[in-house]
């Protein structure tokens, strides 16, 4: 299988339970909920994505002919950091369109712990160490348990109140529950709403995109 990667970079995880952790991010090209083109956004299932996942022209991006080629490429980005703490996050777009057991094995053979950020509409391959589910309204989930759920709010398309939406996810099996304010022109208002949600339902915690606040990728 040829892997199409938008970008690979060395950074800190900015969101959720692993926030602040050193990681290599591997962003795959493509998504099953939006083409990535502005002209298709109105008809897309996911209407709020702020990430460029189209093509392979980003920093560290490209096409890789086999698992070992991509695993070697990822390994190079870890550089001189302590190899005992190797950590890679596969994201997108939707990484489960491309992440398979062969690539997982190749990355793990180089000493990496492996995480994924997914919309939850595709089945998980075996061997992933940390799963972050970020559900999108209007999509049909195939993943009902994960290490963490990160619900971006508000989202158009949910027919129920926020309480009913949260109650639905609370019945599923997650170790960590996060509300993340939508990053748009009204973000300050969304932050205040998210704070109130967490105060009323303490099972949920606030997740901010720290990498944007501190100016890293």
Tab-separated table of C-alpha atoms in Angstrom:
chain	number	residue	atom	x	y	z
A	1	UNK	CA	0.000	0.000	0.000
A	2	UNK	CA	1.198	3.500	-0.815
A	3	UNK	CA	0.670	6.000	2.009
A	4	UNK	CA	-0.214	9.605	1.218
A	5	UNK	CA	0.944	11.964	3.966
A	6	UNK	CA	0.215	15.668	4.156
A	7	UNK	CA	2.871	16.477	6.759
A	8	UNK	CA	5.110	15.060	9.486
A	9	UNK	CA	6.507	17.225	12.286
A	10	UNK	CA	8.013	17.090	15.796
A	11	UNK	CA	6.054	18.995	18.419
A	12	UNK	CA	4.085	18.787	21.673
A	13	UNK	CA	0.602	17.312	21.837
A	14	UNK	CA	-1.672	20.317	22.304
A	15	UNK	CA	-5.006	18.784	23.286
A	16	UNK	CA	-6.697	16.312	25.594
A	17	UNK	CA	-5.260	13.957	28.180
A	18	UNK	CA	-1.830	13.811	26.525
A	19	UNK	CA	-1.431	17.605	26.274
A	20	UNK	CA	2.180	18.693	26.671
A	21	UNK	CA	3.662	15.362	25.624
A	22	UNK	CA	6.457	15.360	23.055
A	23	UNK	CA	5.326	13.685	19.853
A	24	UNK	CA	5.868	13.222	16.160
A	25	UNK	CA	2.655	14.019	14.302
A	26	UNK	CA	1.942	12.209	11.057
A	27	UNK	CA	-0.990	13.783	9.245
A	28	UNK	CA	-2.448	11.593	6.517
A	29	UNK	CA	-4.082	13.095	3.451
A	30	UNK	CA	-7.801	12.623	2.891
A	31	UNK	CA	-10.986	12.367	4.943
A	32	UNK	CA	-14.276	10.513	4.568
A	33	UNK	CA	-16.381	13.351	6.025
A	34	UNK	CA	-15.142	16.251	3.860
A	35	UNK	CA	-13.119	16.506	0.663
A	36	UNK	CA	-11.057	19.372	2.061
A	37	UNK	CA	-12.249	21.713	-0.692
A	38	UNK	CA	-14.114	24.869	0.320
A	39	UNK	CA	-16.669	24.402	-2.448
A	40	UNK	CA	-17.730	21.089	-0.879
A	41	UNK	CA	-17.983	22.272	2.722
A	42	UNK	CA	-21.714	23.087	2.672
A	43	UNK	CA	-22.585	19.501	1.743
A	44	UNK	CA	-19.969	17.828	3.939
A	45	UNK	CA	-20.765	15.839	7.071
A	46	UNK	CA	-18.035	17.723	8.961
A	47	UNK	CA	-18.398	21.450	8.414
A	48	UNK	CA	-15.905	22.967	10.860
A	49	UNK	CA	-12.508	21.370	10.167
A	50	UNK	CA	-9.693	23.942	10.260
A	51	UNK	CA	-6.946	21.583	9.075
A	52	UNK	CA	-5.363	21.353	5.627
A	53	UNK	CA	-5.197	17.650	4.809
A	54	UNK	CA	-5.317	17.872	0.997
A	55	UNK	CA	-2.335	16.627	-0.995
A	56	UNK	CA	1.167	15.680	0.115
A	57	UNK	CA	2.914	19.045	-0.099
A	58	UNK	CA	3.268	19.904	3.593
A	59	UNK	CA	6.414	19.865	5.689
A	60	UNK	CA	7.633	16.274	5.761
A	61	UNK	CA	4.804	15.166	3.507
A	62	UNK	CA	4.963	12.860	0.528
A	63	UNK	CA	4.019	9.452	-0.812
A	64	UNK	CA	5.588	6.394	0.791
A	65	UNK	CA	5.597	3.048	-1.046
A	66	UNK	CA	5.509	0.718	1.962
A	67	UNK	CA	5.291	0.637	5.789
A	68	UNK	CA	9.047	0.615	6.339
A	69	UNK	CA	9.563	3.705	4.203
A	70	UNK	CA	7.024	5.723	6.201
A	71	UNK	CA	8.180	4.310	9.561
A	72	UNK	CA	11.785	5.286	8.779
A	73	UNK	CA	10.621	8.757	7.772
A	74	UNK	CA	8.712	9.204	11.039
A	75	UNK	CA	11.680	7.943	13.043
A	76	UNK	CA	13.945	10.601	11.548
A	77	UNK	CA	11.748	13.332	13.030
A	78	UNK	CA	12.323	12.077	16.574
A	79	UNK	CA	15.929	13.162	16.182
A	80	UNK	CA	18.108	13.237	19.300
A	81	UNK	CA	15.277	13.174	21.853
A	82	UNK	CA	15.329	10.364	24.423
A	83	UNK	CA	14.431	7.196	22.474
A	84	UNK	CA	12.769	5.648	25.546
A	85	UNK	CA	9.833	8.024	25.103
A	86	UNK	CA	9.109	7.766	21.388
A	87	UNK	CA	5.504	8.742	20.667
A	88	UNK	CA	3.747	9.227	17.329
A	89	UNK	CA	0.251	10.593	16.748
A	90	UNK	CA	-1.518	9.640	13.525
A	91	UNK	CA	-4.089	12.200	12.506
A	92	UNK	CA	-5.718	13.679	9.421
A	93	UNK	CA	-8.112	14.174	7.793
A	94	UNK	CA	-9.109	10.689	8.835
A	95	UNK	CA	-6.087	8.488	9.523
A	96	UNK	CA	-8.028	5.205	9.526
A	97	UNK	CA	-8.400	5.505	5.768
A	98	UNK	CA	-4.716	4.540	5.574
A	99	UNK	CA	-3.363	3.362	8.934
A	100	UNK	CA	-3.134	-0.430	8.874
A	101	UNK	CA	-1.600	-3.202	10.977
A	102	UNK	CA	1.502	-3.402	8.779
A	103	UNK	CA	2.360	0.247	9.378
A	104	UNK	CA	1.569	-0.079	13.083
A	105	UNK	CA	4.010	-2.984	13.374
A	106	UNK	CA	6.696	-1.111	11.431
A	107	UNK	CA	6.395	1.985	13.650
A	108	UNK	CA	6.362	-0.063	16.856
A	109	UNK	CA	9.452	-1.980	15.765
A	110	UNK	CA	11.257	1.365	15.891
A	111	UNK	CA	10.275	1.860	19.521
A	112	UNK	CA	7.261	4.136	19.202
A	113	UNK	CA	4.135	4.252	21.313
A	114	UNK	CA	1.314	4.942	18.912
A	115	UNK	CA	-1.770	7.182	19.179
A	116	UNK	CA	-4.553	8.081	16.774
A	117	UNK	CA	-7.089	10.884	16.490
A	118	UNK	CA	-10.141	9.630	14.602
A	119	UNK	CA	-13.734	10.579	13.830
A	120	UNK	CA	-14.742	7.052	14.791
A	121	UNK	CA	-16.557	6.054	11.604
A	122	UNK	CA	-14.092	3.320	10.575
A	123	UNK	CA	-12.876	0.182	12.329
A	124	UNK	CA	-9.662	0.262	14.345
A	125	UNK	CA	-6.767	-1.988	13.377
A	126	UNK	CA	-4.993	-3.865	16.168
A	127	UNK	CA	-2.019	-2.464	18.011
A	128	UNK	CA	-2.926	1.196	18.657
A	129	UNK	CA	-1.900	2.276	22.167
A	130	UNK	CA	-4.027	5.426	22.584
A	131	UNK	CA	-7.274	6.270	20.815
A	132	UNK	CA	-8.805	9.749	20.799
A	133	UNK	CA	-12.330	9.816	19.371
A	134	UNK	CA	-13.569	13.149	18.026
A	135	UNK	CA	-17.143	12.483	16.848
A	136	UNK	CA	-18.869	14.581	14.219
A	137	UNK	CA	-22.610	15.198	14.091
A	138	UNK	CA	-24.329	13.409	11.242
A	139	UNK	CA	-21.788	10.587	11.113
A	140	UNK	CA	-22.351	6.952	12.087
A	141	UNK	CA	-19.939	5.757	14.740
A	142	UNK	CA	-18.217	2.384	14.633
A	143	UNK	CA	-16.065	3.091	17.690
A	144	UNK	CA	-17.826	3.156	21.061
A	145	UNK	CA	-14.881	2.887	23.423
A	146	UNK	CA	-11.565	4.701	23.477
A	147	UNK	CA	-9.037	6.245	25.810
A	148	UNK	CA	-10.604	9.662	25.380
A	149	UNK	CA	-13.467	11.419	23.676
A	150	UNK	CA	-12.908	14.981	22.503
A	151	UNK	CA	-16.210	16.589	21.562
A	152	UNK	CA	-15.832	19.856	19.667
A	153	UNK	CA	-18.725	22.137	20.612
A	154	UNK	CA	-20.901	23.628	19.275
A	155	UNK	CA	-21.583	21.466	16.239
A	156	UNK	CA	-24.388	21.980	13.757
A	157	UNK	CA	-26.434	18.904	13.048
A	158	UNK	CA	-27.053	17.449	16.489
A	159	UNK	CA	-30.852	17.209	16.810
A	160	UNK	CA	-30.784	17.074	20.618
A	161	UNK	CA	-29.793	19.454	23.398
A	162	UNK	CA	-26.217	19.430	24.660
A	163	UNK	CA	-27.350	17.491	27.761
A	164	UNK	CA	-28.794	14.704	25.624
A	165	UNK	CA	-25.699	14.633	23.408
A	166	UNK	CA	-23.393	14.339	26.416
A	167	UNK	CA	-25.606	11.731	28.081
A	168	UNK	CA	-25.384	9.598	24.948
A	169	UNK	CA	-21.584	9.631	24.998
A	170	UNK	CA	-21.465	9.089	28.758
A	171	UNK	CA	-23.048	5.675	28.190
A	172	UNK	CA	-20.053	4.676	26.073
A	173	UNK	CA	-16.704	3.508	27.409
A	174	UNK	CA	-14.091	6.284	27.621
A	175	UNK	CA	-11.397	6.911	30.216
A	176	UNK	CA	-11.409	10.675	29.676
A	177	UNK	CA	-14.206	13.015	28.582
A	178	UNK	CA	-13.326	16.379	27.008
A	179	UNK	CA	-15.270	19.329	25.633
A	180	UNK	CA	-13.254	21.450	23.202
A	181	UNK	CA	-14.563	24.884	22.180
A	182	UNK	CA	-14.955	25.335	18.443
A	183	UNK	CA	-12.206	27.539	17.018
A	184	UNK	CA	-14.041	30.100	14.900
A	185	UNK	CA	-14.885	33.802	15.001
A	186	UNK	CA	-16.983	33.231	18.149
A	187	UNK	CA	-14.422	31.183	20.048
A	188	UNK	CA	-14.488	33.331	23.194
A	189	UNK	CA	-18.217	32.713	23.510
A	190	UNK	CA	-17.740	28.991	22.896
A	191	UNK	CA	-15.097	28.854	25.636
A	192	UNK	CA	-17.516	30.327	28.166
A	193	UNK	CA	-20.219	27.865	27.100
A	194	UNK	CA	-17.782	24.960	27.408
A	195	UNK	CA	-16.762	26.098	30.897
A	196	UNK	CA	-20.421	26.104	31.982
A	197	UNK	CA	-20.925	22.633	30.509
A	198	UNK	CA	-17.979	21.294	32.504
A	199	UNK	CA	-19.229	22.985	35.661
A	200	UNK	CA	-22.664	21.384	35.302
A	201	UNK	CA	-21.345	17.971	34.202
A	202	UNK	CA	-18.011	17.444	36.012
A	203	UNK	CA	-17.418	14.155	34.217
A	204	UNK	CA	-16.321	16.360	31.308
A	205	UNK	CA	-13.161	18.457	31.273
A	206	UNK	CA	-12.187	21.454	29.185
A	207	UNK	CA	-9.708	20.833	26.363
A	208	UNK	CA	-8.032	23.815	24.758
A	209	UNK	CA	-5.813	23.793	21.686
A	210	UNK	CA	-2.710	24.756	23.638
A	211	UNK	CA	-0.410	24.540	20.623
A	212	UNK	CA	-2.269	27.446	19.032
A	213	UNK	CA	-2.091	29.526	22.200
A	214	UNK	CA	1.672	29.060	22.611
A	215	UNK	CA	2.488	29.325	18.914
A	216	UNK	CA	3.685	25.863	17.981
A	217	UNK	CA	2.366	23.354	15.447
